[in-house]
Amino acid sequence: MSDLVPGGNLPLPGGAVTVRVPGPFDVSALITDDGGRVRGDDDFVFYNQPAAPGARLHGDTLTVDPRGLRGGASRVTVVVSPADPATSLGRLPAPTLHVTGPGGRPLARFAPPRPRQETVLLLAEFYRRGDGWKLRALGQGYADGLAGLARDFGVDVVDEPAGSRAAHTPPSATRTTTSPPPAPARRAPHAPPPARPAPPIPPPVRPARPAPHVPSSAPPVQTAHHAPSPDPDGFLALVNSARAGAGSPPVSLDTRLAGAARAHASAMASAGRLGAEGPDGVSVHQRVTAAGYAYLTVGEHLVSGPRTPAEFVAYCLRTEQPRRTLHDPAFTHAGLGYVTDARSGDTYWTALWATPCTPAGLARTQAEVVELTNRERLRAGLSALAVDPPLVTAAQAYSTDMAARAFYSHTSPEGTQPWDRAAAAGSTRRSIGENIACGQRSPAEVVDGWMNSPGHRANILKPHFTHIGVGFAGGGPAGAYWTQLFGG
């Protein structure tokens, strides 16, 4: 039997192999392909879903038969977390992985360094190597819990009230992007972070607990007139001529958008690369809201290569996706910034297009999400949900909070859960469910994403739900944060 160290690997014999982690732990497994992403719900093995093709969990023991894994699977990552979500790994005995081959023959043991603040530990991974399989010891921890796994695997797990052990893994949803345009223009290889709904929170009975503080439910809105931005380069005339040809109304230049665009172009030039996030870790959307522009919709062009605004607009018009953004009739304001990198001589461009967030516009957006949600319920033979003001208050406050503090989880940084936030807003509903999503740019896109994820769809079509509240806020790394809060 081998004692493995972090990074050590072991060739596996043919047939099924078991791994066991005794103690007060939950064992889970993530089945991924070469890209390191789960394909959907069936790729997550845990206590509520203990079996998948080629993998089965029984108590503290996981059995993996590489021959039985789904097509395309090339890795199985073994995850351990505390059985009690309120306990950190550092307060428990160090987890030890025991590996057994066919016939119960001991193969290896792995005892990683004792965790400290980590709440989740990747213990080991099965991985394909040529025609065979190996096991590698990992010992990689996440201090931010199971939510940290989402960044690596495209899956999130929601901790629920004590006694309720339920989790969901929605299929990853990504926005289609186009290939970079031909030289001389280059654009950012991807737009904002992929749109993804978080796993839903199904409706537990709301426990009695003290009501926590709920952030203000009112998002920033445009309340003051801002002088239009000057247009020394003739950018506005070029843009509005193109929009008129497509039948779209004109836009006006906005000083706040222009300032955010210049700041982002400067950040890209200093790094010598295109990107929706600058080397300072600030996204283009965060620059927009930091400049004082609260938006309902936003679009961006991140490009290098053109030498003049005329060349920049010409590039946008000859490339399909940028052309759609420039022509989009929803936008009312624009801003342009460009900075030349003195080292390379490349000019980095940022163009921003936006519609401001007004109280009336926000109300329309919320109402459209409710309408699309009820359309799905009526199609399924269910009664429509009524808008509930306390649920609206809680949902809007949470979307605003996620955008402002740049986090994305059903659990707030203070540890509050959906039923906490609903109660604090004055809701008396006995059961509460929540769907959240980030990155989607319209009510239709976000509802479609929820309906294409089994767990979120189940919340939308829950027969005993009677009321709903919707929240939306622009900003943060993802650009848009959505919340549906259901009550029954």
XYZ file of C-alpha atoms in Angstrom:
488
model
C 0.000 0.000 0.000
C 1.263 3.485 -0.898
C 1.152 6.614 1.278
C 0.508 9.500 -1.099
C 1.638 13.104 -0.721
C -0.079 16.106 -2.390
C 0.556 15.822 -6.114
C 1.490 12.152 -5.917
C -0.220 9.735 -8.297
C -0.933 6.040 -8.506
C -1.751 3.850 -11.561
C -5.080 2.110 -11.057
C -5.853 -1.498 -11.835
C -8.722 -2.305 -14.138
C -12.164 -2.495 -12.598
C -13.917 -0.613 -9.812
C -11.948 1.300 -7.169
C -13.360 2.555 -3.872
C -12.326 5.558 -1.806
C -13.447 6.011 1.791
C -13.212 9.002 4.144
C -14.252 7.948 7.661
C -15.363 10.570 10.153
C -17.872 13.455 10.364
C -17.628 14.283 6.670
C -19.766 14.328 3.544
C -18.147 12.818 0.457
C -19.103 14.082 -3.005
C -17.794 13.566 -6.526
C -17.744 15.724 -9.665
C -17.538 14.039 -13.065
C -15.961 16.263 -15.714
C -14.458 16.166 -19.184
C -11.124 17.543 -20.386
C -12.438 21.097 -19.970
C -12.923 20.561 -16.240
C -16.652 21.356 -16.307
C -19.658 19.300 -15.293
C -22.086 18.624 -18.119
C -25.250 18.728 -16.032
C -27.101 17.475 -12.966
C -26.063 13.839 -13.437
C -22.366 14.716 -13.077
C -22.682 15.552 -9.374
C -22.756 12.616 -6.941
C -23.668 13.470 -3.327
C -25.928 12.357 -0.487
C -29.174 13.349 -2.257
C -28.050 11.960 -5.609
C -25.822 9.021 -4.676
C -25.416 7.426 -8.093
C -24.355 8.340 -11.612
C -23.067 6.176 -14.468
C -19.795 4.690 -13.222
C -19.954 6.226 -9.716
C -21.891 5.288 -6.586
C -21.837 6.757 -3.082
C -22.761 4.689 -0.019
C -22.259 6.462 3.282
C -18.595 7.493 3.492
C -17.504 5.282 0.572
C -17.424 6.218 -3.108
C -17.019 3.500 -5.736
C -15.798 4.515 -9.194
C -15.690 2.216 -12.218
C -14.032 4.197 -15.028
C -15.423 1.799 -17.639
C -18.975 2.783 -16.717
C -18.575 6.572 -16.763
C -20.583 8.599 -19.262
C -19.092 9.280 -22.668
C -16.476 12.028 -22.661
C -15.784 11.805 -18.926
C -12.066 11.979 -18.222
C -11.901 12.967 -14.544
C -13.676 12.270 -11.251
C -12.823 14.685 -8.430
C -13.412 13.517 -4.850
C -14.652 16.286 -2.514
C -15.017 16.235 1.259
C -16.916 18.755 3.397
C -18.152 18.791 7.016
C -21.339 16.799 7.608
C -22.441 19.784 9.703
C -22.271 22.829 7.358
C -21.838 25.150 10.339
C -18.533 23.485 11.268
C -15.248 24.288 9.545
C -12.851 21.525 8.574
C -10.261 23.008 10.914
C -12.421 22.029 13.908
C -12.648 18.383 12.815
C -10.115 15.553 12.700
C -7.975 15.652 9.562
C -9.751 13.689 6.783
C -7.896 10.628 5.513
C -8.596 9.001 2.154
C -8.381 5.192 1.954
C -8.180 3.709 -1.562
C -9.138 0.081 -2.229
C -8.921 -1.898 -5.472
C -10.894 -4.881 -6.802
C -11.353 -7.623 -4.245
C -10.862 -5.212 -1.344
C -7.084 -4.971 -1.809
C -5.689 -1.799 -0.140
C -3.978 0.432 -2.724
C -3.139 3.717 -1.067
C -3.778 6.137 1.773
C -3.688 9.935 1.647
C -3.617 12.196 4.696
C -3.409 15.842 3.525
C -2.169 18.656 5.759
C -4.746 19.561 8.383
C -7.156 22.193 7.005
C -7.492 25.528 8.768
C -10.137 27.978 7.562
C -11.090 25.804 4.562
C -14.675 24.546 4.439
C -14.304 22.242 1.408
C -11.363 20.051 0.426
C -10.625 18.440 -2.931
C -8.969 15.242 -1.719
C -8.106 13.402 -4.924
C -8.990 12.878 -8.552
C -9.302 9.910 -10.856
C -8.021 10.905 -14.283
C -7.578 9.240 -17.665
C -4.039 8.801 -18.920
C -3.897 7.232 -22.375
C -5.839 3.964 -22.208
C -5.579 3.708 -18.422
C -6.583 5.602 -15.308
C -4.618 7.050 -12.391
C -5.396 8.543 -9.001
C -3.763 11.835 -7.968
C -3.696 13.183 -4.404
C -4.769 16.846 -4.224
C -5.496 18.361 -0.819
C -6.777 21.643 -2.334
C -9.078 23.652 -0.072
C -11.695 26.364 -0.534
C -12.197 28.920 2.218
C -15.472 30.120 0.667
C -17.186 26.758 0.841
C -18.930 24.815 -1.855
C -19.622 28.063 -3.739
C -15.922 28.122 -4.609
C -16.391 24.956 -6.626
C -18.620 26.845 -9.056
C -15.658 28.759 -10.421
C -13.839 25.545 -11.290
C -16.566 23.085 -12.146
C -19.681 25.077 -13.120
C -21.643 23.745 -10.150
C -22.867 25.372 -6.956
C -24.318 23.760 -3.825
C -26.678 25.530 -1.462
C -26.626 24.851 2.284
C -30.169 24.755 3.652
C -31.640 24.890 7.164
C -30.657 22.175 9.574
C -32.343 18.910 8.700
C -32.864 19.802 5.054
C -30.174 18.224 2.892
C -31.035 19.207 -0.643
C -28.859 20.588 -3.397
C -29.081 21.071 -7.149
C -26.599 21.425 -9.956
C -27.991 23.268 -12.955
C -26.478 22.734 -16.363
C -23.944 25.446 -17.169
C -25.456 28.185 -19.326
C -23.113 30.242 -21.470
C -23.686 33.160 -23.785
C -22.589 32.612 -27.362
C -19.655 34.742 -28.444
C -18.232 35.278 -31.885
C -14.658 34.757 -33.005
C -12.310 37.752 -32.917
C -12.596 39.898 -36.034
C -9.890 39.828 -38.672
C -6.896 42.139 -38.384
C -6.333 44.946 -37.824
C -9.105 45.081 -35.215
C -9.078 42.773 -32.196
C -11.858 42.531 -29.695
C -12.022 41.032 -26.228
C -12.155 37.241 -26.427
C -15.220 37.108 -24.233
C -17.865 39.438 -22.957
C -18.806 39.582 -19.284
C -18.773 36.394 -17.212
C -21.076 33.696 -18.594
C -24.706 33.992 -17.695
C -25.532 31.360 -15.152
C -28.410 30.687 -12.821
C -27.414 29.640 -9.314
C -28.901 26.438 -7.936
C -32.378 27.207 -6.629
C -33.457 27.081 -3.027
C -36.511 24.851 -2.738
C -39.231 25.801 -0.288
C -38.468 24.692 3.276
C -40.844 25.727 6.032
C -39.547 29.079 7.198
C -37.971 28.627 10.645
C -38.546 31.150 13.391
C -35.395 33.218 13.874
C -34.461 36.853 14.527
C -34.906 39.087 11.535
C -31.537 40.249 10.154
C -30.771 43.588 8.630
C -31.885 43.856 5.010
C -30.055 46.320 2.749
C -32.062 49.103 1.195
C -34.371 47.661 -1.460
C -34.044 50.689 -3.701
C -31.298 50.403 -6.312
C -29.559 53.513 -7.584
C -31.690 55.267 -10.186
C -31.122 58.190 -12.488
C -32.594 61.227 -10.772
C -30.483 64.144 -12.006
C -29.817 65.557 -15.440
C -26.261 65.109 -16.645
C -24.785 67.290 -19.320
C -24.092 65.439 -22.550
C -20.509 64.477 -23.204
C -18.624 66.503 -25.841
C -17.938 64.730 -29.121
C -14.672 66.116 -30.506
C -14.081 63.042 -32.684
C -17.474 62.958 -34.396
C -18.251 59.546 -32.859
C -21.890 60.403 -32.107
C -22.628 61.496 -35.672
C -21.148 58.265 -37.041
C -23.097 56.123 -34.598
C -26.450 57.842 -35.026
C -26.144 57.760 -38.805
C -25.679 53.995 -38.606
C -28.551 53.622 -36.136
C -30.854 55.699 -38.347
C -30.093 53.375 -41.238
C -31.227 50.433 -39.087
C -34.370 52.228 -37.930
C -33.112 52.714 -34.360
C -33.520 55.967 -32.407
C -30.425 58.116 -31.776
C -28.313 57.865 -28.625
C -26.717 60.723 -26.724
C -23.223 60.729 -25.262
C -23.069 60.598 -21.459
C -20.142 61.973 -19.443
C -20.324 59.141 -16.909
C -20.206 56.445 -19.578
C -17.371 58.276 -21.331
C -15.400 58.416 -18.070
C -15.946 54.707 -17.403
C -14.967 53.884 -20.993
C -11.743 55.886 -20.741
C -10.868 54.243 -17.420
C -11.370 50.765 -18.849
C -9.470 51.523 -22.055
C -6.597 52.816 -19.918
C -6.645 49.650 -17.783
C -6.494 47.456 -20.896
C -3.662 49.521 -22.367
C -1.643 49.272 -19.157
C -2.032 45.492 -19.213
C -1.444 45.249 -22.951
C -4.489 43.032 -23.444
C -8.231 43.149 -24.005
C -10.597 41.984 -21.284
C -13.903 42.667 -19.538
C -11.904 42.872 -16.294
C -8.831 45.054 -15.966
C -5.566 44.162 -14.213
C -6.919 45.987 -11.164
C -9.662 43.348 -10.882
C -12.424 45.836 -11.731
C -14.908 44.876 -14.433
C -16.171 47.245 -17.087
C -19.639 47.060 -15.481
C -18.267 48.046 -12.089
C -16.626 51.075 -13.699
C -20.013 52.127 -15.119
C -21.802 51.995 -11.765
C -18.824 53.565 -9.965
C -19.124 56.511 -12.370
C -22.682 57.044 -11.103
C -24.598 55.508 -14.010
C -27.184 52.970 -12.834
C -28.420 50.949 -15.778
C -31.163 48.571 -16.826
C -29.327 47.354 -19.915
C -25.714 47.733 -20.967
C -23.546 46.667 -23.879
C -19.850 47.055 -24.563
C -17.296 46.912 -27.357
C -13.718 46.144 -26.280
C -11.440 46.389 -29.305
C -7.841 47.132 -30.269
C -6.512 47.986 -33.717
C -8.580 50.849 -35.190
C -6.750 54.156 -35.342
C -9.715 56.549 -35.498
C -13.351 56.592 -34.341
C -14.385 56.187 -37.992
C -12.337 52.980 -38.249
C -13.779 51.779 -34.935
C -17.382 52.292 -36.077
C -16.596 50.676 -39.433
C -15.297 47.603 -37.606
C -18.483 47.407 -35.508
C -20.667 47.606 -38.608
C -18.933 44.827 -40.533
C -19.030 42.299 -37.653
C -22.389 40.751 -36.770
C -22.450 40.785 -32.974
C -20.943 44.290 -32.555
C -23.310 45.540 -35.261
C -26.323 44.226 -33.319
C -25.138 46.047 -30.194
C -24.574 49.329 -32.040
C -28.032 49.080 -33.657
C -29.876 47.929 -30.505
C -32.921 50.215 -30.168
C -33.038 49.722 -26.377
C -29.946 51.859 -25.787
C -30.342 55.581 -25.160
C -26.819 56.610 -24.080
C -23.265 55.892 -25.203
C -19.712 56.646 -24.138
C -16.367 56.183 -25.877
C -12.828 55.968 -24.549
C -9.533 55.027 -26.195
C -5.935 54.947 -25.008
C -2.737 54.082 -26.904
C -0.199 51.759 -25.294
C 3.128 53.607 -25.606
C 5.062 50.329 -25.590
C 3.298 48.577 -28.464
C 1.595 51.495 -30.216
C -1.746 49.605 -30.061
C -4.858 51.652 -29.332
C -7.392 50.124 -26.938
C -11.029 51.102 -27.356
C -14.016 50.812 -25.040
C -17.486 51.808 -26.243
C -20.376 51.591 -23.775
C -24.076 51.548 -24.608
C -26.699 51.757 -21.900
C -30.257 52.409 -20.838
C -30.573 54.142 -17.439
C -32.331 52.538 -14.495
C -35.371 54.636 -13.627
C -38.121 53.669 -11.166
C -40.547 53.151 -14.051
C -38.015 51.138 -16.055
C -37.185 48.909 -13.097
C -40.882 48.306 -12.450
C -41.362 47.297 -16.101
C -38.439 44.873 -15.899
C -39.791 43.266 -12.722
C -43.294 43.051 -14.203
C -41.970 41.388 -17.356
C -40.218 38.689 -15.316
C -43.477 38.064 -13.424
C -45.455 37.943 -16.668
C -43.060 35.457 -18.293
C -43.024 33.336 -15.132
C -46.816 33.222 -14.960
C -46.968 32.376 -18.651
C -44.956 29.240 -17.883
C -47.204 28.369 -14.944
C -50.382 28.831 -16.960
C -48.909 26.675 -19.728
C -48.438 23.943 -17.099
C -52.008 24.300 -15.854
C -51.071 26.157 -12.668
C -52.497 29.348 -11.215
C -50.644 32.630 -11.716
C -48.527 34.069 -8.919
C -49.555 37.362 -7.338
C -46.962 40.047 -6.678
C -46.245 40.341 -2.957
C -44.700 43.654 -1.798
C -42.554 42.192 1.033
C -41.149 39.574 -1.352
C -40.432 42.324 -3.902
C -38.621 44.327 -1.206
C -36.490 41.346 -0.183
C -35.736 40.242 -3.758
C -34.772 43.730 -4.896
C -32.617 44.316 -1.845
C -30.754 41.066 -2.462
C -30.082 41.742 -6.156
C -28.838 45.208 -5.233
C -26.626 43.767 -2.500
C -25.082 41.113 -4.786
C -24.259 43.718 -7.419
C -22.893 46.256 -4.915
C -20.733 43.803 -2.966
C -19.805 41.585 -5.918
C -20.891 38.234 -4.484
C -23.190 35.576 -5.916
C -24.807 33.037 -3.624
C -28.095 32.187 -1.941
C -26.256 32.817 1.334
C -25.243 36.422 2.012
C -21.788 37.262 3.421
C -23.468 37.614 6.815
C -24.990 34.141 6.499
C -28.623 35.113 5.891
C -30.811 32.785 3.829
C -33.844 33.588 1.629
C -36.355 32.946 4.419
C -34.378 35.300 6.690
C -34.512 38.078 4.134
C -38.202 37.521 3.414
C -39.063 37.660 7.127
C -36.988 40.799 7.642
C -38.917 42.482 4.824
C -42.192 41.672 6.577
C -43.260 38.524 4.733
C -45.580 36.131 6.578
C -45.406 33.384 3.929
C -44.868 29.989 5.520
C -42.656 28.529 2.779
C -40.038 30.376 0.749
C -38.135 29.448 -2.412
C -35.522 31.419 -4.326
C -34.006 31.493 -7.811
C -31.037 33.735 -8.564
C -29.073 34.286 -11.764
C -26.368 36.620 -13.018
C -25.219 37.870 -16.406
C -28.470 37.625 -18.352
C -29.340 40.835 -20.155
C -33.149 40.692 -20.372
C -36.192 39.249 -18.578
C -36.739 36.807 -21.446
C -33.160 35.543 -21.239
C -33.211 35.018 -17.488
C -36.593 33.248 -17.383
C -35.542 31.043 -20.277
C -32.359 30.135 -18.374
C -34.313 29.244 -15.247
C -36.804 27.144 -17.212
C -33.943 25.203 -18.806
C -32.531 24.245 -15.386
C -34.491 21.477 -13.623
C -34.221 22.870 -10.100
C -35.164 26.421 -11.067
C -37.989 25.153 -13.250
C -39.314 23.178 -10.256
C -39.484 26.374 -8.185
C -41.295 28.259 -10.954
C -43.801 25.411 -11.369
C -44.270 24.629 -7.660
C -48.066 24.205 -7.269
C -48.314 25.504 -3.698
C -46.504 28.771 -4.367
C -48.986 31.646 -4.544
C -46.859 34.819 -4.517
C -43.688 36.201 -6.048
C -41.246 39.084 -5.792
C -38.596 39.955 -8.387
C -35.373 41.911 -8.054
C -32.875 43.192 -10.611
C -29.671 45.228 -10.308
C -26.982 46.116 -12.812
C -23.304 46.196 -11.881
C -20.800 43.885 -10.240
C -18.468 41.537 -12.126
C -21.344 39.801 -13.946
C -23.150 42.942 -15.087
C -26.655 41.924 -13.956
C -28.094 40.160 -10.900
C -31.607 38.685 -10.796
C -33.672 37.316 -7.906
C -37.022 35.514 -7.836
C -38.466 35.021 -4.360
C -41.474 32.716 -4.086
C -43.910 32.371 -1.189
C -46.688 30.014 -0.304
